[in-house]
C-alpha atoms as a PDB file:
ATOM      1  CA  MET A   1       0.074  -0.116   0.019  1.00  0.00           C
ATOM      2  CA  GLU A   2       1.218   3.488  -1.189  1.00  0.00           C
ATOM      3  CA  GLY A   3       2.491   5.702   1.918  1.00  0.00           C
ATOM      4  CA  HIS A   4       2.252   2.712   4.440  1.00  0.00           C
ATOM      5  CA  VAL A   5       4.425   0.420   6.223  1.00  0.00           C
ATOM      6  CA  CYS A   6       3.305  -3.301   6.794  1.00  0.00           C
ATOM      7  CA  PHE A   7       4.235  -5.421   9.763  1.00  0.00           C
ATOM      8  CA  ARG A   8       3.545  -8.936  10.340  1.00  0.00           C
ATOM      9  CA  THR A   9       1.378  -9.509  13.296  1.00  0.00           C
ATOM     10  CA  SER A  10       2.703 -11.834  16.041  1.00  0.00           C
ATOM     11  CA  GLY A  11      -0.442 -13.855  16.655  1.00  0.00           C
ATOM     12  CA  THR A  12      -1.307 -17.380  15.074  1.00  0.00           C
ATOM     13  CA  GLU A  13      -4.531 -16.840  13.816  1.00  0.00           C
ATOM     14  CA  GLY A  14      -3.941 -18.813  10.437  1.00  0.00           C
ATOM     15  CA  GLY A  15      -2.764 -17.377   7.103  1.00  0.00           C
ATOM     16  CA  ALA A  16      -0.483 -14.293   6.582  1.00  0.00           C
ATOM     17  CA  LYS A  17      -1.769 -11.316   8.347  1.00  0.00           C
ATOM     18  CA  TRP A  18      -0.148  -7.705   8.100  1.00  0.00           C
ATOM     19  CA  VAL A  19      -0.910  -4.552   9.776  1.00  0.00           C
ATOM     20  CA  ALA A  20      -0.686  -1.611   7.341  1.00  0.00           C
ATOM     21  CA  LEU A  21       0.419   1.531   9.257  1.00  0.00           C
ATOM     22  CA  SER A  22       0.490   5.010   7.404  1.00  0.00           C
ATOM     23  CA  TRP A  23       3.521   7.449   7.487  1.00  0.00           C
ATOM     24  CA  ARG A  24       1.011   9.792   9.286  1.00  0.00           C
ATOM     25  CA  ALA A  25       0.110   7.321  11.961  1.00  0.00           C
ATOM     26  CA  LEU A  26       3.677   6.270  12.541  1.00  0.00           C
ATOM     27  CA  ARG A  27       5.002   9.870  12.712  1.00  0.00           C
ATOM     28  CA  ALA A  28       1.999  10.549  15.205  1.00  0.00           C
ATOM     29  CA  SER A  29       2.959   7.795  17.421  1.00  0.00           C
ATOM     30  CA  ALA A  30       6.809   8.798  17.380  1.00  0.00           C
ATOM     31  CA  LEU A  31       6.056  12.362  18.306  1.00  0.00           C
ATOM     32  CA  ALA A  32       3.771  11.243  21.189  1.00  0.00           C
ATOM     33  CA  VAL A  33       6.552   9.069  22.593  1.00  0.00           C
ATOM     34  CA  ASN A  34       9.175  11.639  22.365  1.00  0.00           C
ATOM     35  CA  ALA A  35       6.994  13.957  24.115  1.00  0.00           C
ATOM     36  CA  HIS A  36       6.659  11.409  26.900  1.00  0.00           C
ATOM     37  CA  LEU A  37      10.281  10.640  27.094  1.00  0.00           C
ATOM     38  CA  HIS A  38      11.245  14.356  26.588  1.00  0.00           C
ATOM     39  CA  GLY A  39      13.254  13.396  23.896  1.00  0.00           C
ATOM     40  CA  THR A  40      15.679  15.686  22.308  1.00  0.00           C
ATOM     41  CA  ALA A  41      18.753  15.859  19.878  1.00  0.00           C
ATOM     42  CA  ALA A  42      20.872  15.144  22.711  1.00  0.00           C
ATOM     43  CA  ASP A  43      19.544  11.702  23.200  1.00  0.00           C
ATOM     44  CA  ARG A  44      21.455   8.610  22.111  1.00  0.00           C
ATOM     45  CA  TRP A  45      19.264   5.279  21.237  1.00  0.00           C
ATOM     46  CA  LEU A  46      20.638   1.913  21.322  1.00  0.00           C
ATOM     47  CA  ARG A  47      18.340  -0.436  19.222  1.00  0.00           C
ATOM     48  CA  VAL A  48      18.300  -4.210  19.669  1.00  0.00           C
ATOM     49  CA  LEU A  49      14.969  -4.941  18.567  1.00  0.00           C
ATOM     50  CA  PRO A  50      14.563  -6.021  15.020  1.00  0.00           C
ATOM     51  CA  VAL A  51      13.287  -3.434  12.545  1.00  0.00           C
ATOM     52  CA  TRP A  52      11.039  -5.701  11.177  1.00  0.00           C
ATOM     53  CA  HIS A  53       9.079  -5.315  14.690  1.00  0.00           C
ATOM     54  CA  VAL A  54       7.126  -1.959  15.082  1.00  0.00           C
ATOM     55  CA  GLY A  55       9.078  -1.448  18.375  1.00  0.00           C
ATOM     56  CA  GLY A  56      12.438  -1.603  16.675  1.00  0.00           C
ATOM     57  CA  PHE A  57      11.275   0.514  13.541  1.00  0.00           C
ATOM     58  CA  GLN A  58       9.976   3.424  15.464  1.00  0.00           C
ATOM     59  CA  ILE A  59      13.192   3.890  17.470  1.00  0.00           C
ATOM     60  CA  HIS A  60      14.385   5.170  13.974  1.00  0.00           C
ATOM     61  CA  THR A  61      11.050   7.358  13.472  1.00  0.00           C
ATOM     62  CA  ARG A  62      11.505   8.846  17.007  1.00  0.00           C
ATOM     63  CA  ALA A  63      15.106   9.871  16.393  1.00  0.00           C
ATOM     64  CA  ALA A  64      14.553  11.230  12.877  1.00  0.00           C
ATOM     65  CA  GLU A  65      11.915  13.588  14.632  1.00  0.00           C
ATOM     66  CA  SER A  66      13.842  14.700  17.562  1.00  0.00           C
ATOM     67  CA  GLY A  67      17.464  14.555  15.826  1.00  0.00           C
ATOM     68  CA  ALA A  68      18.626  11.936  18.161  1.00  0.00           C
ATOM     69  CA  ALA A  69      21.274   9.405  17.271  1.00  0.00           C
ATOM     70  CA  VAL A  70      20.510   5.629  16.833  1.00  0.00           C
ATOM     71  CA  VAL A  71      23.166   3.069  17.668  1.00  0.00           C
ATOM     72  CA  ALA A  72      21.938  -0.342  16.131  1.00  0.00           C
ATOM     73  CA  ASP A  73      23.263  -3.752  17.487  1.00  0.00           C
ATOM     74  CA  GLU A  74      22.180  -6.326  14.922  1.00  0.00           C
ATOM     75  CA  ALA A  75      23.799  -9.186  16.431  1.00  0.00           C
ATOM     76  CA  ARG A  76      22.280 -11.882  18.585  1.00  0.00           C
ATOM     77  CA  TRP A  77      21.152 -10.588  21.937  1.00  0.00           C
ATOM     78  CA  ASP A  78      23.526 -10.571  24.757  1.00  0.00           C
ATOM     79  CA  ALA A  79      22.817  -8.951  28.027  1.00  0.00           C
ATOM     80  CA  GLY A  80      26.473  -8.267  28.638  1.00  0.00           C
ATOM     81  CA  ARG A  81      27.299  -6.816  25.394  1.00  0.00           C
ATOM     82  CA  PHE A  82      23.975  -4.526  25.751  1.00  0.00           C
ATOM     83  CA  ALA A  83      25.167  -3.355  29.227  1.00  0.00           C
ATOM     84  CA  GLU A  84      28.775  -2.542  27.909  1.00  0.00           C
ATOM     85  CA  ARG A  85      27.399  -0.863  24.971  1.00  0.00           C
ATOM     86  CA  CYS A  86      25.028   1.450  26.838  1.00  0.00           C
ATOM     87  CA  GLY A  87      28.258   2.571  28.781  1.00  0.00           C
ATOM     88  CA  ALA A  88      30.505   2.762  25.926  1.00  0.00           C
ATOM     89  CA  GLU A  89      28.244   4.954  23.572  1.00  0.00           C
ATOM     90  CA  ARG A  90      26.851   7.028  26.296  1.00  0.00           C
ATOM     91  CA  ILE A  91      23.267   5.806  25.387  1.00  0.00           C
ATOM     92  CA  THR A  92      20.270   7.601  26.987  1.00  0.00           C
ATOM     93  CA  LEU A  93      17.368   5.776  25.762  1.00  0.00           C
ATOM     94  CA  SER A  94      16.555   1.961  24.660  1.00  0.00           C
ATOM     95  CA  SER A  95      13.527  -0.529  24.357  1.00  0.00           C
ATOM     96  CA  LEU A  96      13.706  -3.900  25.592  1.00  0.00           C
ATOM     97  CA  VAL A  97      11.132  -6.838  25.940  1.00  0.00           C
ATOM     98  CA  PRO A  98      10.718  -8.563  29.364  1.00  0.00           C
ATOM     99  CA  ALA A  99      13.091 -11.591  28.623  1.00  0.00           C
ATOM    100  CA  GLN A 100      15.941  -9.029  27.916  1.00  0.00           C
ATOM    101  CA  VAL A 101      15.299  -7.491  31.158  1.00  0.00           C
ATOM    102  CA  PHE A 102      15.491 -10.964  32.950  1.00  0.00           C
ATOM    103  CA  ASP A 103      18.768 -11.581  31.503  1.00  0.00           C
ATOM    104  CA  LEU A 104      20.102  -8.156  32.486  1.00  0.00           C
ATOM    105  CA  VAL A 105      18.890  -8.839  36.021  1.00  0.00           C
ATOM    106  CA  LYS A 106      19.905 -12.655  36.399  1.00  0.00           C
ATOM    107  CA  ALA A 107      23.523 -11.486  35.199  1.00  0.00           C
ATOM    108  CA  GLY A 108      23.516  -8.774  37.907  1.00  0.00           C
ATOM    109  CA  LEU A 109      24.606  -6.154  35.364  1.00  0.00           C
ATOM    110  CA  PRO A 110      24.316  -2.586  36.679  1.00  0.00           C
ATOM    111  CA  ALA A 111      22.967   0.095  34.540  1.00  0.00           C
ATOM    112  CA  PRO A 112      25.355   2.952  33.171  1.00  0.00           C
ATOM    113  CA  ASP A 113      24.536   6.281  34.590  1.00  0.00           C
ATOM    114  CA  SER A 114      24.166   7.652  31.178  1.00  0.00           C
ATOM    115  CA  LEU A 115      20.770   6.130  30.684  1.00  0.00           C
ATOM    116  CA  ARG A 116      17.607   8.227  31.194  1.00  0.00           C
ATOM    117  CA  ALA A 117      14.950   5.463  30.387  1.00  0.00           C
ATOM    118  CA  VAL A 118      14.312   1.895  29.075  1.00  0.00           C
ATOM    119  CA  VAL A 119      11.052   1.269  27.813  1.00  0.00           C
ATOM    120  CA  VAL A 120       9.697  -2.270  28.342  1.00  0.00           C
ATOM    121  CA  GLY A 121       7.196  -3.481  25.848  1.00  0.00           C
ATOM    122  CA  GLY A 122       6.007  -6.782  23.977  1.00  0.00           C
ATOM    123  CA  GLY A 123       4.383  -8.257  27.185  1.00  0.00           C
ATOM    124  CA  ALA A 124       3.803  -7.762  30.843  1.00  0.00           C
ATOM    125  CA  LEU A 125       6.737  -7.218  33.378  1.00  0.00           C
ATOM    126  CA  ARG A 126       6.198  -8.560  36.589  1.00  0.00           C
ATOM    127  CA  SER A 127       6.726  -6.156  39.517  1.00  0.00           C
ATOM    128  CA  GLY A 128       9.201  -8.196  41.260  1.00  0.00           C
ATOM    129  CA  LEU A 129      11.459  -8.333  38.294  1.00  0.00           C
ATOM    130  CA  TRP A 130      10.975  -4.475  37.861  1.00  0.00           C
ATOM    131  CA  GLU A 131      11.929  -3.966  41.325  1.00  0.00           C
ATOM    132  CA  ARG A 132      15.221  -6.061  40.893  1.00  0.00           C
ATOM    133  CA  ALA A 133      15.999  -4.340  37.596  1.00  0.00           C
ATOM    134  CA  ARG A 134      15.686  -1.004  39.302  1.00  0.00           C
ATOM    135  CA  GLY A 135      17.682  -1.964  42.333  1.00  0.00           C
ATOM    136  CA  LEU A 136      20.519  -2.386  39.631  1.00  0.00           C
ATOM    137  CA  GLY A 137      19.672   1.069  38.493  1.00  0.00           C
ATOM    138  CA  TRP A 138      17.916   0.369  35.175  1.00  0.00           C
ATOM    139  CA  PRO A 139      15.451   3.178  34.677  1.00  0.00           C
ATOM    140  CA  LEU A 140      12.705   0.665  33.299  1.00  0.00           C
ATOM    141  CA  LEU A 141       9.312   2.376  32.041  1.00  0.00           C
ATOM    142  CA  THR A 142       6.680  -0.248  31.569  1.00  0.00           C
ATOM    143  CA  SER A 143       4.434   0.139  28.666  1.00  0.00           C
ATOM    144  CA  TYR A 144       1.215  -1.133  26.892  1.00  0.00           C
ATOM    145  CA  GLY A 145       1.249  -1.073  23.151  1.00  0.00           C
ATOM    146  CA  MET A 146       0.689  -3.077  19.894  1.00  0.00           C
ATOM    147  CA  THR A 147       1.523  -3.197  16.286  1.00  0.00           C
ATOM    148  CA  GLU A 148      -1.818  -1.989  15.322  1.00  0.00           C
ATOM    149  CA  ALA A 149      -0.928   1.294  17.307  1.00  0.00           C
ATOM    150  CA  GLY A 150       2.451   1.723  15.840  1.00  0.00           C
ATOM    151  CA  SER A 151       3.843   0.758  19.332  1.00  0.00           C
ATOM    152  CA  GLN A 152       3.346   2.522  22.726  1.00  0.00           C
ATOM    153  CA  VAL A 153      -0.338   3.554  23.665  1.00  0.00           C
ATOM    154  CA  ALA A 154       0.319   3.947  27.411  1.00  0.00           C
ATOM    155  CA  THR A 155       3.663   4.259  29.332  1.00  0.00           C
ATOM    156  CA  MET A 156       4.927   4.673  32.834  1.00  0.00           C
ATOM    157  CA  PRO A 157       5.894   8.198  33.401  1.00  0.00           C
ATOM    158  CA  LEU A 158       9.578   9.458  33.793  1.00  0.00           C
ATOM    159  CA  GLY A 159      10.297   9.114  37.530  1.00  0.00           C
ATOM    160  CA  GLY A 160       7.167   6.842  38.208  1.00  0.00           C
ATOM    161  CA  THR A 161       7.331   4.541  41.142  1.00  0.00           C
ATOM    162  CA  ASP A 162       4.479   2.279  40.106  1.00  0.00           C
ATOM    163  CA  PRO A 163       4.960   0.010  37.323  1.00  0.00           C
ATOM    164  CA  GLU A 164       1.256  -0.958  36.974  1.00  0.00           C
ATOM    165  CA  ALA A 165       0.248   2.663  36.519  1.00  0.00           C
ATOM    166  CA  LEU A 166       0.662   3.476  32.947  1.00  0.00           C
ATOM    167  CA  GLU A 167       0.034   7.006  31.481  1.00  0.00           C
ATOM    168  CA  ILE A 168      -2.101   7.121  28.342  1.00  0.00           C
ATOM    169  CA  LEU A 169      -0.284   9.143  25.779  1.00  0.00           C
ATOM    170  CA  PRO A 170      -2.375  12.149  24.707  1.00  0.00           C
ATOM    171  CA  LEU A 171      -2.511  10.886  21.223  1.00  0.00           C
ATOM    172  CA  TRP A 172      -4.972   8.278  22.345  1.00  0.00           C
ATOM    173  CA  GLN A 173      -8.386   7.998  23.558  1.00  0.00           C
ATOM    174  CA  MET A 174      -8.646   4.748  25.459  1.00  0.00           C
ATOM    175  CA  GLU A 175     -11.712   3.130  27.816  1.00  0.00           C
ATOM    176  CA  ALA A 176     -12.926  -0.021  28.953  1.00  0.00           C
ATOM    177  CA  ALA A 177     -16.047  -1.504  27.162  1.00  0.00           C
ATOM    178  CA  ALA A 178     -19.047  -3.347  28.943  1.00  0.00           C
ATOM    179  CA  ASP A 179     -17.382  -6.640  28.590  1.00  0.00           C
ATOM    180  CA  GLY A 180     -14.125  -5.325  30.223  1.00  0.00           C
ATOM    181  CA  ARG A 181     -12.116  -5.316  26.917  1.00  0.00           C
ATOM    182  CA  LEU A 182      -9.951  -2.180  26.200  1.00  0.00           C
ATOM    183  CA  ARG A 183     -10.651  -0.117  22.943  1.00  0.00           C
ATOM    184  CA  LEU A 184      -8.673   2.722  21.603  1.00  0.00           C
ATOM    185  CA  ARG A 185      -8.923   5.356  18.851  1.00  0.00           C
ATOM    186  CA  GLY A 186      -6.150   8.114  17.743  1.00  0.00           C
ATOM    187  CA  ASP A 187      -4.308   9.129  14.896  1.00  0.00           C
ATOM    188  CA  GLY A 188      -1.714   6.618  15.454  1.00  0.00           C
ATOM    189  CA  LEU A 189      -4.089   3.817  14.538  1.00  0.00           C
ATOM    190  CA  MET A 190      -3.421   1.315  11.809  1.00  0.00           C
ATOM    191  CA  THR A 191      -5.267   2.011   8.398  1.00  0.00           C
ATOM    192  CA  CYS A 192      -6.269  -1.696   8.088  1.00  0.00           C
ATOM    193  CA  TYR A 193      -5.265  -5.450   8.301  1.00  0.00           C
ATOM    194  CA  LEU A 194      -4.182  -7.241   5.123  1.00  0.00           C
ATOM    195  CA  ARG A 195      -4.999 -10.919   5.265  1.00  0.00           C
ATOM    196  CA  ASP A 196      -4.073 -13.881   2.893  1.00  0.00           C
ATOM    197  CA  GLU A 197      -7.246 -15.986   2.808  1.00  0.00           C
ATOM    198  CA  ASP A 198      -5.644 -19.281   2.255  1.00  0.00           C
ATOM    199  CA  GLY A 199      -3.895 -18.212  -1.041  1.00  0.00           C
ATOM    200  CA  ALA A 200      -7.143 -16.824  -2.594  1.00  0.00           C
ATOM    201  CA  GLY A 201      -6.050 -13.071  -2.252  1.00  0.00           C
ATOM    202  CA  TRP A 202      -5.299 -10.222   0.085  1.00  0.00           C
ATOM    203  CA  VAL A 203      -8.272  -9.330   1.874  1.00  0.00           C
ATOM    204  CA  ARG A 204      -8.556  -5.810   3.606  1.00  0.00           C
ATOM    205  CA  GLU A 205      -9.911  -5.552   6.953  1.00  0.00           C
ATOM    206  CA  GLU A 206     -10.468  -1.901   8.521  1.00  0.00           C
ATOM    207  CA  PRO A 207     -10.823  -1.421  12.253  1.00  0.00           C
ATOM    208  CA  GLY A 208     -13.314   1.209  12.302  1.00  0.00           C
ATOM    209  CA  VAL A 209     -13.458   4.359  14.503  1.00  0.00           C
ATOM    210  CA  TRP A 210     -12.661   2.343  17.682  1.00  0.00           C
ATOM    211  CA  PHE A 211     -10.261  -0.629  17.617  1.00  0.00           C
ATOM    212  CA  ALA A 212     -11.194  -3.268  20.019  1.00  0.00           C
ATOM    213  CA  THR A 213      -8.524  -5.186  21.536  1.00  0.00           C
ATOM    214  CA  GLN A 214      -8.292  -8.650  23.138  1.00  0.00           C
ATOM    215  CA  ASP A 215      -7.089  -7.048  26.514  1.00  0.00           C
ATOM    216  CA  ARG A 216      -8.574  -6.338  29.773  1.00  0.00           C
ATOM    217  CA  GLY A 217      -7.970  -3.427  31.929  1.00  0.00           C
ATOM    218  CA  THR A 218      -9.124  -0.248  33.810  1.00  0.00           C
ATOM    219  CA  VAL A 219      -8.753   3.161  32.601  1.00  0.00           C
ATOM    220  CA  GLN A 220      -9.128   6.322  35.171  1.00  0.00           C
ATOM    221  CA  GLY A 221      -7.868   9.721  35.105  1.00  0.00           C
ATOM    222  CA  GLY A 222      -5.618   9.134  32.113  1.00  0.00           C
ATOM    223  CA  VAL A 223      -3.989   6.042  33.694  1.00  0.00           C
ATOM    224  CA  LEU A 224      -4.394   2.475  32.424  1.00  0.00           C
ATOM    225  CA  ARG A 225      -3.958  -0.551  34.611  1.00  0.00           C
ATOM    226  CA  PHE A 226      -3.463  -3.632  32.471  1.00  0.00           C
ATOM    227  CA  LEU A 227      -5.442  -6.893  33.894  1.00  0.00           C
ATOM    228  CA  GLY A 228      -4.499  -9.276  31.239  1.00  0.00           C
ATOM    229  CA  ARG A 229      -5.757 -10.932  27.916  1.00  0.00           C
ATOM    230  CA  THR A 230      -8.889 -12.470  27.167  1.00  0.00           C
ATOM    231  CA  GLY A 231      -9.215 -16.004  25.367  1.00  0.00           C
ATOM    232  CA  GLN A 232      -6.285 -18.283  24.797  1.00  0.00           C
ATOM    233  CA  ALA A 233      -3.829 -15.790  23.572  1.00  0.00           C
ATOM    234  CA  VAL A 234      -0.586 -15.474  25.741  1.00  0.00           C
ATOM    235  CA  LYS A 235       2.855 -13.683  25.410  1.00  0.00           C
ATOM    236  CA  ILE A 236       6.091 -15.910  24.838  1.00  0.00           C
ATOM    237  CA  LEU A 237       9.171 -13.717  24.607  1.00  0.00           C
ATOM    238  CA  GLY A 238       7.155 -10.729  23.534  1.00  0.00           C
ATOM    239  CA  GLU A 239       5.276 -12.472  20.877  1.00  0.00           C
ATOM    240  CA  LEU A 240       1.373 -13.071  20.971  1.00  0.00           C
ATOM    241  CA  VAL A 241       0.625 -16.627  20.845  1.00  0.00           C
ATOM    242  CA  ASN A 242      -2.810 -18.083  20.176  1.00  0.00           C
ATOM    243  CA  VAL A 243      -2.728 -21.687  22.077  1.00  0.00           C
ATOM    244  CA  ALA A 244      -5.893 -22.850  20.549  1.00  0.00           C
ATOM    245  CA  THR A 245      -4.549 -22.451  17.040  1.00  0.00           C
ATOM    246  CA  LEU A 246      -1.429 -24.314  17.995  1.00  0.00           C
ATOM    247  CA  GLN A 247      -3.543 -26.964  19.611  1.00  0.00           C
ATOM    248  CA  ASP A 248      -5.266 -27.700  16.376  1.00  0.00           C
ATOM    249  CA  ARG A 249      -1.989 -27.893  14.478  1.00  0.00           C
ATOM    250  CA  LEU A 250      -0.760 -30.408  17.193  1.00  0.00           C
ATOM    251  CA  GLU A 251      -3.802 -32.470  16.942  1.00  0.00           C
ATOM    252  CA  GLU A 252      -3.800 -32.615  13.106  1.00  0.00           C
ATOM    253  CA  VAL A 253       0.063 -33.966  13.468  1.00  0.00           C
ATOM    254  CA  ALA A 254      -0.870 -36.549  15.587  1.00  0.00           C
ATOM    255  CA  GLU A 255      -3.917 -37.663  13.479  1.00  0.00           C
ATOM    256  CA  GLY A 256      -1.645 -37.668  10.466  1.00  0.00           C
ATOM    257  CA  LEU A 257       0.702 -40.013  12.149  1.00  0.00           C
ATOM    258  CA  GLY A 258      -2.157 -42.528  13.112  1.00  0.00           C
ATOM    259  CA  LEU A 259      -2.181 -41.345  16.822  1.00  0.00           C
ATOM    260  CA  ASP A 260      -5.336 -40.297  18.774  1.00  0.00           C
ATOM    261  CA  PRO A 261      -5.311 -36.586  18.844  1.00  0.00           C
ATOM    262  CA  ARG A 262      -7.322 -36.491  22.243  1.00  0.00           C
ATOM    263  CA  HIS A 263      -3.976 -37.716  23.925  1.00  0.00           C
ATOM    264  CA  TRP A 264      -1.991 -34.771  22.926  1.00  0.00           C
ATOM    265  CA  ALA A 265      -2.221 -31.321  24.263  1.00  0.00           C
ATOM    266  CA  LEU A 266      -0.248 -28.120  24.574  1.00  0.00           C
ATOM    267  CA  ARG A 267      -0.290 -25.938  27.794  1.00  0.00           C
ATOM    268  CA  ALA A 268       0.985 -22.407  28.227  1.00  0.00           C
ATOM    269  CA  VAL A 269       2.474 -22.131  31.766  1.00  0.00           C
ATOM    270  CA  PRO A 270       4.046 -19.182  33.263  1.00  0.00           C
ATOM    271  CA  ASP A 271       7.806 -18.474  32.825  1.00  0.00           C
ATOM    272  CA  GLU A 272       9.877 -16.018  34.667  1.00  0.00           C
ATOM    273  CA  ARG A 273      11.966 -15.068  31.604  1.00  0.00           C
ATOM    274  CA  ALA A 274       9.798 -15.718  28.685  1.00  0.00           C
ATOM    275  CA  GLU A 275       6.373 -14.719  30.626  1.00  0.00           C
ATOM    276  CA  HIS A 276       4.950 -18.046  29.170  1.00  0.00           C
ATOM    277  CA  ARG A 277       6.303 -21.338  27.601  1.00  0.00           C
ATOM    278  CA  LEU A 278       4.589 -24.302  25.849  1.00  0.00           C
ATOM    279  CA  VAL A 279       4.646 -27.517  27.423  1.00  0.00           C
ATOM    280  CA  LEU A 280       3.460 -30.664  25.423  1.00  0.00           C
ATOM    281  CA  GLU A 281       1.599 -33.250  27.365  1.00  0.00           C
ATOM    282  CA  ALA A 282       2.065 -36.550  25.691  1.00  0.00           C
ATOM    283  CA  PRO A 283       0.803 -40.236  26.313  1.00  0.00           C
ATOM    284  CA  PRO A 284       3.113 -42.415  28.369  1.00  0.00           C
ATOM    285  CA  GLY A 285       5.021 -45.120  26.506  1.00  0.00           C
ATOM    286  CA  VAL A 286       4.765 -43.067  23.117  1.00  0.00           C
ATOM    287  CA  ASP A 287       7.671 -41.521  21.346  1.00  0.00           C
ATOM    288  CA  GLU A 288       6.815 -38.073  20.865  1.00  0.00           C
ATOM    289  CA  THR A 289       9.867 -37.160  18.574  1.00  0.00           C
ATOM    290  CA  ARG A 290       7.962 -37.225  15.277  1.00  0.00           C
ATOM    291  CA  VAL A 291       5.058 -35.620  16.670  1.00  0.00           C
ATOM    292  CA  ARG A 292       7.230 -32.731  17.981  1.00  0.00           C
ATOM    293  CA  GLY A 293       9.584 -32.578  15.126  1.00  0.00           C
ATOM    294  CA  ILE A 294       6.539 -32.144  12.528  1.00  0.00           C
ATOM    295  CA  PHE A 295       4.601 -29.717  14.675  1.00  0.00           C
ATOM    296  CA  GLU A 296       7.823 -27.401  15.264  1.00  0.00           C
ATOM    297  CA  ALA A 297       8.933 -27.535  11.479  1.00  0.00           C
ATOM    298  CA  GLY A 298       5.548 -25.205  10.782  1.00  0.00           C
ATOM    299  CA  VAL A 299       5.674 -23.041  13.703  1.00  0.00           C
ATOM    300  CA  ALA A 300       7.813 -19.826  14.639  1.00  0.00           C
ATOM    301  CA  GLY A 301      10.842 -20.245  16.805  1.00  0.00           C
ATOM    302  CA  TYR A 302       9.229 -18.873  19.996  1.00  0.00           C
ATOM    303  CA  GLU A 303       6.216 -21.501  19.664  1.00  0.00           C
ATOM    304  CA  ALA A 304       8.526 -24.304  20.192  1.00  0.00           C
ATOM    305  CA  ILE A 305       7.816 -26.945  22.796  1.00  0.00           C
ATOM    306  CA  SER A 306      10.116 -26.171  25.904  1.00  0.00           C
ATOM    307  CA  GLU A 307       9.096 -29.401  27.813  1.00  0.00           C
ATOM    308  CA  VAL A 308       7.364 -32.736  27.611  1.00  0.00           C
ATOM    309  CA  ARG A 309       5.262 -34.242  30.332  1.00  0.00           C
ATOM    310  CA  ARG A 310       3.698 -37.585  30.320  1.00  0.00           C
ATOM    311  CA  VAL A 311       0.199 -37.620  30.895  1.00  0.00           C
ATOM    312  CA  ALA A 312      -2.409 -40.609  30.813  1.00  0.00           C
ATOM    313  CA  TRP A 313      -5.770 -40.611  28.915  1.00  0.00           C
ATOM    314  CA  THR A 314      -8.528 -42.218  31.341  1.00  0.00           C
ATOM    315  CA  GLY A 315     -11.139 -42.015  28.577  1.00  0.00           C
ATOM    316  CA  GLY A 316     -12.715 -38.867  29.615  1.00  0.00           C
ATOM    317  CA  LYS A 317      -9.860 -36.438  30.199  1.00  0.00           C
ATOM    318  CA  LEU A 318      -5.909 -36.342  30.464  1.00  0.00           C
ATOM    319  CA  MET A 319      -4.592 -37.013  33.845  1.00  0.00           C
ATOM    320  CA  PRO A 320      -0.888 -36.664  34.901  1.00  0.00           C
ATOM    321  CA  GLU A 321       1.056 -39.805  35.059  1.00  0.00           C
ATOM    322  CA  ALA A 322       1.152 -41.232  38.824  1.00  0.00           C
END
């Protein structure tokens, strides 16, 4: 689409799905974030998020608007190198996902004194981890955002002390609907989704005046408190994963191998680093290697199975093996 940048969504809802954001929307988001962070030409961003992700891409848009410099680190993530570069390059601003914060804390790495703020997005950051990171000097600002909104919608204020109280950026109008789901509108909203309907061609899906999210929260006095996601969508390493869709794939794989699909299940369990991870529940006495291999060959890396648990089938439900 002319005048737009398209980002593939991180959900797994079947078929390719892209978010089309106009340059006007991307710039509006960048200006709002710069204002919130008091960004100026004196700032130096360190970008470790990929540019194909809206969080990484928008660092460059913000810098272009404020005149700030951007230092890009395209190598595989390494917490030690990140901390070292922040100090060596006199970095003032950066953006991370919760798993990267976990790595910094686990390594006990102190923050350099040049940093003013590190925005954390792509998933919920547990308050305990935030406190431990703050204890090491990392000036973390929790945030709520999405690809459809060009990155941040609400962000913890500079100098804030409550990681669950997020200030809604002036760019956005936000409210909780009757069913508790959050909805928003503003100049940073996407133009449309572009979806490939099983190879039959691209379908354009427009959001309407208000964009209804799959998230729950409270909105009061310009402050958002995020309460969680609806349905079976969870975040893994900052990516939105639909567990129901992956379960359908798992059952198809099992059935294709002549196995009873009822005996195989995926569970998303909490994980301190990744927020969630996927556990395969497999029947006892059965080699799961082929099922797992075929399943993982068709999913993204962050959707890979992290653990296998043996669960017996009682005829009516799955029961953990004694």
